PDB file of C-alpha atoms in Angstrom:
ATOM      1  CA  ASP M   1       0.000   0.000   0.000  1.00  0.00           C
ATOM      2  CA  VAL M   2       1.060   3.545  -0.708  1.00  0.00           C
ATOM      3  CA  LYS M   3       2.035   5.387   2.387  1.00  0.00           C
ATOM      4  CA  VAL M   4       2.333   9.146   2.703  1.00  0.00           C
ATOM      5  CA  THR M   5       3.375  10.197   6.178  1.00  0.00           C
ATOM      6  CA  GLN M   6       3.137  13.681   7.594  1.00  0.00           C
ATOM      7  CA  SER M   7       5.329  14.247  10.609  1.00  0.00           C
ATOM      8  CA  SER M   8       2.741  15.924  12.831  1.00  0.00           C
ATOM      9  CA  ARG M   9      -1.046  15.660  13.129  1.00  0.00           C
ATOM     10  CA  TYR M  10      -1.347  18.827  15.199  1.00  0.00           C
ATOM     11  CA  LEU M  11       0.952  21.812  15.603  1.00  0.00           C
ATOM     12  CA  VAL M  12       0.590  25.003  17.600  1.00  0.00           C
ATOM     13  CA  LYS M  13       2.986  27.830  16.772  1.00  0.00           C
ATOM     14  CA  ARG M  14       3.323  31.501  17.576  1.00  0.00           C
ATOM     15  CA  THR M  15       3.161  34.360  15.116  1.00  0.00           C
ATOM     16  CA  GLY M  16       6.560  34.989  13.552  1.00  0.00           C
ATOM     17  CA  GLU M  17       7.942  31.512  14.176  1.00  0.00           C
ATOM     18  CA  LYS M  18       9.537  29.515  11.375  1.00  0.00           C
ATOM     19  CA  VAL M  19       7.522  26.348  10.824  1.00  0.00           C
ATOM     20  CA  PHE M  20       8.516  23.157   9.031  1.00  0.00           C
ATOM     21  CA  LEU M  21       5.958  20.611   7.862  1.00  0.00           C
ATOM     22  CA  GLU M  22       7.486  17.351   6.715  1.00  0.00           C
ATOM     23  CA  CYS M  23       6.104  14.748   4.347  1.00  0.00           C
ATOM     24  CA  VAL M  24       7.586  11.387   3.377  1.00  0.00           C
ATOM     25  CA  GLN M  25       6.301   8.888   0.799  1.00  0.00           C
ATOM     26  CA  ASP M  26       7.431   5.313   0.275  1.00  0.00           C
ATOM     27  CA  MET M  27       6.237   4.644  -3.283  1.00  0.00           C
ATOM     28  CA  ASP M  28       9.107   6.166  -5.279  1.00  0.00           C
ATOM     29  CA  HIS M  29       6.726   8.798  -6.654  1.00  0.00           C
ATOM     30  CA  GLU M  30       8.227  11.615  -8.701  1.00  0.00           C
ATOM     31  CA  ASN M  31       5.522  14.155  -7.852  1.00  0.00           C
ATOM     32  CA  MET M  32       4.786  15.567  -4.434  1.00  0.00           C
ATOM     33  CA  PHE M  33       2.249  18.239  -3.520  1.00  0.00           C
ATOM     34  CA  TRP M  34       1.328  20.506  -0.637  1.00  0.00           C
ATOM     35  CA  TYR M  35      -2.284  21.641  -0.293  1.00  0.00           C
ATOM     36  CA  ARG M  36      -4.076  23.822   2.155  1.00  0.00           C
ATOM     37  CA  GLN M  37      -7.664  22.971   3.130  1.00  0.00           C
ATOM     38  CA  ASP M  38     -10.038  25.580   4.540  1.00  0.00           C
ATOM     39  CA  PRO M  39     -13.812  25.337   5.081  1.00  0.00           C
ATOM     40  CA  GLY M  40     -15.741  26.294   1.982  1.00  0.00           C
ATOM     41  CA  LEU M  41     -12.603  26.610  -0.116  1.00  0.00           C
ATOM     42  CA  GLY M  42     -11.727  22.981  -0.678  1.00  0.00           C
ATOM     43  CA  LEU M  43      -8.123  22.055  -1.399  1.00  0.00           C
ATOM     44  CA  ARG M  44      -5.841  24.743  -2.732  1.00  0.00           C
ATOM     45  CA  LEU M  45      -2.431  23.902  -4.140  1.00  0.00           C
ATOM     46  CA  ILE M  46       0.489  25.700  -2.505  1.00  0.00           C
ATOM     47  CA  TYR M  47       3.493  24.111  -4.250  1.00  0.00           C
ATOM     48  CA  PHE M  48       4.351  20.942  -6.045  1.00  0.00           C
ATOM     49  CA  SER M  49       7.561  19.225  -7.048  1.00  0.00           C
ATOM     50  CA  TYR M  50       8.109  16.797  -9.918  1.00  0.00           C
ATOM     51  CA  ASP M  51      11.710  15.925  -9.122  1.00  0.00           C
ATOM     52  CA  VAL M  52      14.426  16.419  -6.554  1.00  0.00           C
ATOM     53  CA  LYS M  53      15.299  20.106  -6.160  1.00  0.00           C
ATOM     54  CA  MET M  54      12.497  21.067  -8.574  1.00  0.00           C
ATOM     55  CA  LYS M  55       9.452  23.033  -7.507  1.00  0.00           C
ATOM     56  CA  GLU M  56       6.508  24.784  -9.088  1.00  0.00           C
ATOM     57  CA  LYS M  57       4.217  27.378  -7.545  1.00  0.00           C
ATOM     58  CA  GLY M  58       0.609  26.431  -7.120  1.00  0.00           C
ATOM     59  CA  ASP M  59      -2.356  28.726  -6.631  1.00  0.00           C
ATOM     60  CA  ILE M  60      -1.405  30.215  -3.243  1.00  0.00           C
ATOM     61  CA  PRO M  61       2.400  30.158  -2.779  1.00  0.00           C
ATOM     62  CA  GLU M  62       2.680  33.497  -0.951  1.00  0.00           C
ATOM     63  CA  GLY M  63       4.109  33.117   2.525  1.00  0.00           C
ATOM     64  CA  TYR M  64       5.368  29.586   1.876  1.00  0.00           C
ATOM     65  CA  SER M  65       8.461  27.905   0.517  1.00  0.00           C
ATOM     66  CA  VAL M  66       9.337  24.268  -0.079  1.00  0.00           C
ATOM     67  CA  SER M  67      12.348  22.005  -0.128  1.00  0.00           C
ATOM     68  CA  ARG M  68      12.901  18.702  -1.910  1.00  0.00           C
ATOM     69  CA  GLU M  69      16.389  17.405  -1.270  1.00  0.00           C
ATOM     70  CA  LYS M  70      15.470  13.717  -1.514  1.00  0.00           C
ATOM     71  CA  LYS M  71      12.915  12.027  -3.708  1.00  0.00           C
ATOM     72  CA  GLU M  72      10.876  10.672  -0.828  1.00  0.00           C
ATOM     73  CA  ARG M  73      10.723  13.853   1.250  1.00  0.00           C
ATOM     74  CA  PHE M  74       8.965  17.163   0.616  1.00  0.00           C
ATOM     75  CA  SER M  75       9.000  19.941   3.188  1.00  0.00           C
ATOM     76  CA  LEU M  76       6.725  22.955   3.473  1.00  0.00           C
ATOM     77  CA  ILE M  77       8.227  25.981   5.214  1.00  0.00           C
ATOM     78  CA  LEU M  78       6.441  28.935   6.713  1.00  0.00           C
ATOM     79  CA  GLU M  79       9.239  31.480   7.044  1.00  0.00           C
ATOM     80  CA  SER M  80       7.317  33.680   9.486  1.00  0.00           C
ATOM     81  CA  ALA M  81       4.024  32.147  10.514  1.00  0.00           C
ATOM     82  CA  SER M  82       0.960  34.357  10.604  1.00  0.00           C
ATOM     83  CA  THR M  83      -2.509  33.779  12.026  1.00  0.00           C
ATOM     84  CA  ASN M  84      -4.019  33.578   8.535  1.00  0.00           C
ATOM     85  CA  GLN M  85      -1.929  30.466   7.941  1.00  0.00           C
ATOM     86  CA  THR M  86      -3.933  28.572  10.527  1.00  0.00           C
ATOM     87  CA  SER M  87      -5.296  25.704   8.465  1.00  0.00           C
ATOM     88  CA  MET M  88      -5.194  22.010   7.610  1.00  0.00           C
ATOM     89  CA  TYR M  89      -2.198  21.119   5.436  1.00  0.00           C
ATOM     90  CA  LEU M  90      -2.277  18.030   3.258  1.00  0.00           C
ATOM     91  CA  CYS M  91       0.619  16.374   1.464  1.00  0.00           C
ATOM     92  CA  ALA M  92       0.145  14.128  -1.568  1.00  0.00           C
ATOM     93  CA  SER M  93       2.296  12.177  -3.986  1.00  0.00           C
ATOM     94  CA  SER M  94       1.878  10.583  -7.403  1.00  0.00           C
ATOM     95  CA  PHE M  95       3.784   9.237 -10.365  1.00  0.00           C
ATOM     96  CA  HIS M  96       4.771  11.783 -12.998  1.00  0.00           C
ATOM     97  CA  GLY M  97       2.599  12.371 -16.066  1.00  0.00           C
ATOM     98  CA  GLY M  98      -0.887  11.215 -16.972  1.00  0.00           C
ATOM     99  CA  GLY M  99      -2.242   7.815 -17.750  1.00  0.00           C
ATOM    100  CA  ALA M 100      -2.770   4.820 -15.570  1.00  0.00           C
ATOM    101  CA  LYS M 101      -0.392   5.944 -12.837  1.00  0.00           C
ATOM    102  CA  ASN M 102      -1.976   9.335 -12.295  1.00  0.00           C
ATOM    103  CA  ILE M 103      -3.533   9.021  -8.848  1.00  0.00           C
ATOM    104  CA  GLN M 104      -2.637  11.280  -5.959  1.00  0.00           C
ATOM    105  CA  TYR M 105      -2.256   9.637  -2.559  1.00  0.00           C
ATOM    106  CA  PHE M 106      -2.625  11.717   0.564  1.00  0.00           C
ATOM    107  CA  GLY M 107      -1.218  11.875   4.044  1.00  0.00           C
ATOM    108  CA  ALA M 108      -3.404  12.251   7.122  1.00  0.00           C
ATOM    109  CA  GLY M 109      -2.910  16.001   7.271  1.00  0.00           C
ATOM    110  CA  THR M 110      -1.368  18.458   9.729  1.00  0.00           C
ATOM    111  CA  ARG M 111      -3.685  20.822  11.535  1.00  0.00           C
ATOM    112  CA  LEU M 112      -1.660  23.958  12.207  1.00  0.00           C
ATOM    113  CA  SER M 113      -2.759  26.673  14.609  1.00  0.00           C
ATOM    114  CA  VAL M 114      -0.831  29.939  14.648  1.00  0.00           C
ATOM    115  CA  LEU M 115      -1.489  32.019  17.759  1.00  0.00           C
TER     116      LEU M 115
ATOM    117  CA  ALA D   1     -12.396  29.774 -13.952  1.00  0.00           C
ATOM    118  CA  GLN D   2     -13.336  27.036 -11.545  1.00  0.00           C
ATOM    119  CA  LYS D   3     -12.780  23.699 -13.167  1.00  0.00           C
ATOM    120  CA  VAL D   4     -14.739  21.520 -10.749  1.00  0.00           C
ATOM    121  CA  THR D   5     -17.992  22.534  -9.090  1.00  0.00           C
ATOM    122  CA  GLN D   6     -19.667  20.708  -6.245  1.00  0.00           C
ATOM    123  CA  ALA D   7     -22.760  22.773  -5.645  1.00  0.00           C
ATOM    124  CA  GLN D   8     -23.917  20.799  -2.608  1.00  0.00           C
ATOM    125  CA  THR D   9     -22.054  22.052   0.430  1.00  0.00           C
ATOM    126  CA  GLU D  10     -23.751  19.845   3.015  1.00  0.00           C
ATOM    127  CA  ILE D  11     -26.178  16.949   2.776  1.00  0.00           C
ATOM    128  CA  SER D  12     -27.910  15.043   5.575  1.00  0.00           C
ATOM    129  CA  VAL D  13     -29.708  11.764   5.034  1.00  0.00           C
ATOM    130  CA  VAL D  14     -31.190   9.139   7.282  1.00  0.00           C
ATOM    131  CA  GLU D  15     -29.460   5.788   7.325  1.00  0.00           C
ATOM    132  CA  LYS D  16     -30.484   3.439   4.488  1.00  0.00           C
ATOM    133  CA  GLU D  17     -31.522   6.296   2.223  1.00  0.00           C
ATOM    134  CA  ASP D  18     -29.840   6.695  -1.162  1.00  0.00           C
ATOM    135  CA  VAL D  19     -27.879   9.888  -1.789  1.00  0.00           C
ATOM    136  CA  THR D  20     -26.301  11.409  -4.889  1.00  0.00           C
ATOM    137  CA  LEU D  21     -23.383  13.810  -4.780  1.00  0.00           C
ATOM    138  CA  ASP D  22     -23.102  16.075  -7.804  1.00  0.00           C
ATOM    139  CA  CYS D  23     -19.942  17.075  -9.644  1.00  0.00           C
ATOM    140  CA  VAL D  24     -19.716  19.297 -12.714  1.00  0.00           C
ATOM    141  CA  TYR D  25     -16.403  19.944 -14.424  1.00  0.00           C
ATOM    142  CA  GLU D  26     -14.969  22.207 -17.072  1.00  0.00           C
ATOM    143  CA  THR D  27     -12.046  21.499 -19.376  1.00  0.00           C
ATOM    144  CA  ARG D  28     -10.959  22.071 -22.969  1.00  0.00           C
ATOM    145  CA  ASP D  29      -8.844  18.936 -23.088  1.00  0.00           C
ATOM    146  CA  THR D  30     -10.235  15.921 -24.879  1.00  0.00           C
ATOM    147  CA  THR D  31      -8.232  13.619 -22.635  1.00  0.00           C
ATOM    148  CA  TYR D  32      -8.762  14.059 -18.930  1.00  0.00           C
ATOM    149  CA  TYR D  33      -9.396  12.128 -15.743  1.00  0.00           C
ATOM    150  CA  LEU D  34     -12.045  12.484 -13.075  1.00  0.00           C
ATOM    151  CA  PHE D  35     -11.726  11.351  -9.493  1.00  0.00           C
ATOM    152  CA  TRP D  36     -13.674  10.992  -6.296  1.00  0.00           C
ATOM    153  CA  TYR D  37     -12.016  11.069  -2.874  1.00  0.00           C
ATOM    154  CA  LYS D  38     -13.480  10.501   0.590  1.00  0.00           C
ATOM    155  CA  GLN D  39     -12.226  12.417   3.625  1.00  0.00           C
ATOM    156  CA  PRO D  40     -13.459  10.868   6.876  1.00  0.00           C
ATOM    157  CA  PRO D  41     -13.146  12.762  10.178  1.00  0.00           C
ATOM    158  CA  SER D  42      -9.628  11.362  10.595  1.00  0.00           C
ATOM    159  CA  GLY D  43      -8.518  13.737   7.827  1.00  0.00           C
ATOM    160  CA  GLU D  44      -6.811  11.593   5.213  1.00  0.00           C
ATOM    161  CA  LEU D  45      -8.241  11.789   1.698  1.00  0.00           C
ATOM    162  CA  VAL D  46      -8.936   8.288   0.442  1.00  0.00           C
ATOM    163  CA  PHE D  47      -9.006   7.595  -3.286  1.00  0.00           C
ATOM    164  CA  LEU D  48     -12.300   6.043  -4.426  1.00  0.00           C
ATOM    165  CA  ILE D  49     -12.361   6.024  -8.224  1.00  0.00           C
ATOM    166  CA  ARG D  50     -10.791   7.388 -11.380  1.00  0.00           C
ATOM    167  CA  ARG D  51     -12.404   7.594 -14.825  1.00  0.00           C
ATOM    168  CA  ASN D  52     -10.802   8.676 -18.071  1.00  0.00           C
ATOM    169  CA  SER D  53     -12.642  10.832 -20.582  1.00  0.00           C
ATOM    170  CA  PHE D  54     -12.985   8.047 -23.108  1.00  0.00           C
ATOM    171  CA  ASP D  55     -14.809   5.691 -20.796  1.00  0.00           C
ATOM    172  CA  GLU D  56     -18.382   6.761 -20.163  1.00  0.00           C
ATOM    173  CA  GLN D  57     -19.522   3.464 -18.757  1.00  0.00           C
ATOM    174  CA  ASN D  58     -21.089   3.785 -15.372  1.00  0.00           C
ATOM    175  CA  GLU D  59     -19.344   1.945 -12.603  1.00  0.00           C
ATOM    176  CA  ILE D  60     -20.658   0.162  -9.560  1.00  0.00           C
ATOM    177  CA  SER D  61     -18.664  -0.965  -6.565  1.00  0.00           C
ATOM    178  CA  GLY D  62     -20.799  -2.402  -3.816  1.00  0.00           C
ATOM    179  CA  ARG D  63     -23.075   0.382  -2.562  1.00  0.00           C
ATOM    180  CA  TYR D  64     -21.196   2.997  -4.575  1.00  0.00           C
ATOM    181  CA  SER D  65     -21.920   3.915  -8.173  1.00  0.00           C
ATOM    182  CA  TRP D  66     -20.707   6.624 -10.494  1.00  0.00           C
ATOM    183  CA  ASN D  67     -22.483   8.221 -13.456  1.00  0.00           C
ATOM    184  CA  PHE D  68     -20.202   9.921 -15.980  1.00  0.00           C
ATOM    185  CA  GLN D  69     -21.949  12.004 -18.661  1.00  0.00           C
ATOM    186  CA  LYS D  70     -19.778  13.990 -21.044  1.00  0.00           C
ATOM    187  CA  SER D  71     -22.819  15.681 -22.590  1.00  0.00           C
ATOM    188  CA  THR D  72     -23.492  17.476 -19.297  1.00  0.00           C
ATOM    189  CA  SER D  73     -19.871  17.491 -18.035  1.00  0.00           C
ATOM    190  CA  SER D  74     -20.948  15.686 -14.919  1.00  0.00           C
ATOM    191  CA  PHE D  75     -19.510  12.885 -12.828  1.00  0.00           C
ATOM    192  CA  ASN D  76     -22.022  12.126 -10.088  1.00  0.00           C
ATOM    193  CA  PHE D  77     -21.579   9.733  -7.192  1.00  0.00           C
ATOM    194  CA  THR D  78     -24.426   7.745  -5.653  1.00  0.00           C
ATOM    195  CA  ILE D  79     -24.349   5.883  -2.361  1.00  0.00           C
ATOM    196  CA  THR D  80     -27.123   3.314  -2.038  1.00  0.00           C
ATOM    197  CA  ALA D  81     -28.507   2.351   1.359  1.00  0.00           C
ATOM    198  CA  SER D  82     -26.290   4.846   3.162  1.00  0.00           C
ATOM    199  CA  GLN D  83     -24.591   3.946   6.436  1.00  0.00           C
ATOM    200  CA  VAL D  84     -23.228   6.030   9.290  1.00  0.00           C
ATOM    201  CA  VAL D  85     -19.687   5.120   8.169  1.00  0.00           C
ATOM    202  CA  ASP D  86     -20.357   6.980   4.919  1.00  0.00           C
ATOM    203  CA  SER D  87     -20.357  10.265   6.845  1.00  0.00           C
ATOM    204  CA  ALA D  88     -17.427  12.218   5.421  1.00  0.00           C
ATOM    205  CA  VAL D  89     -16.471  15.023   3.101  1.00  0.00           C
ATOM    206  CA  TYR D  90     -16.370  13.905  -0.522  1.00  0.00           C
ATOM    207  CA  PHE D  91     -14.234  15.635  -3.120  1.00  0.00           C
ATOM    208  CA  CYS D  92     -14.476  15.459  -6.884  1.00  0.00           C
ATOM    209  CA  ALA D  93     -11.302  16.262  -8.862  1.00  0.00           C
ATOM    210  CA  LEU D  94     -10.158  16.730 -12.444  1.00  0.00           C
ATOM    211  CA  SER D  95      -6.762  16.083 -13.982  1.00  0.00           C
ATOM    212  CA  GLU D  96      -6.070  17.304 -17.495  1.00  0.00           C
ATOM    213  CA  ASN D  97      -3.894  15.621 -20.088  1.00  0.00           C
ATOM    214  CA  THR D  98      -0.656  17.114 -18.789  1.00  0.00           C
ATOM    215  CA  GLY D  99      -1.455  14.961 -15.833  1.00  0.00           C
ATOM    216  CA  ASN D 100       0.372  16.417 -12.903  1.00  0.00           C
ATOM    217  CA  GLN D 101      -1.962  18.934 -11.364  1.00  0.00           C
ATOM    218  CA  PHE D 102      -5.366  18.102  -9.894  1.00  0.00           C
ATOM    219  CA  TYR D 103      -8.254  20.543  -9.634  1.00  0.00           C
ATOM    220  CA  PHE D 104     -10.479  19.831  -6.669  1.00  0.00           C
ATOM    221  CA  GLY D 105     -14.037  20.877  -6.004  1.00  0.00           C
ATOM    222  CA  THR D 106     -14.896  22.486  -2.697  1.00  0.00           C
ATOM    223  CA  GLY D 107     -16.274  19.233  -1.309  1.00  0.00           C
ATOM    224  CA  THR D 108     -19.642  17.973  -0.111  1.00  0.00           C
ATOM    225  CA  SER D 109     -20.052  17.151   3.558  1.00  0.00           C
ATOM    226  CA  LEU D 110     -22.322  14.132   3.971  1.00  0.00           C
ATOM    227  CA  THR D 111     -23.889  13.293   7.311  1.00  0.00           C
ATOM    228  CA  VAL D 112     -25.741  10.006   7.667  1.00  0.00           C
ATOM    229  CA  ILE D 113     -28.078  10.067  10.642  1.00  0.00           C
ATOM    230  CA  PRO D 114     -28.697   6.752  12.401  1.00  0.00           C
TER     231      PRO D 114
END
């Protein structure tokens, strides 16, 4: 079974702190994604990566950065956390390109509260 | 422009009732993929089904069935004889031919009342 593991289920941070959210997948997927989920807004893509050290901005990249130093690991960084970044963060991974392998698999999510 | 629309924000049904979740999509690609995911209270999105744009056959899996109609750009999901364990948020998603990015709807929260 595909496994996408997010390092924390719940995090509480203070405004201005630097926050790292970690995601690891064990299926040798090329693509990894970070989404933010807010009530009424569904899932919004923050960043995705299709290879080591490669990244592409999604729909809402402002205030976030990412790091992909190894194929299995994709980190989301909040350089200076703000209260409007309080949200549920979901990591996903998939094989690259379309076709039969194009299914995104998700982690359990990290619920971040910024006080 | 929004690519996937789930107009139903919240639905409540009594156990054993049938319920249909609507999904309407928009794309200019002739090759694309449609998905349904389930998000139970635990938070993890669970993949349910994928259809490609060339396969309009309806699909049934146990109590779940999916109706794909290209003429109306819809990919609706029906749960027959609903159960309390079906309570979750359900997301419809679209992937275009380039394949890598998914477009999600805003989700439908289903509550099944015992």
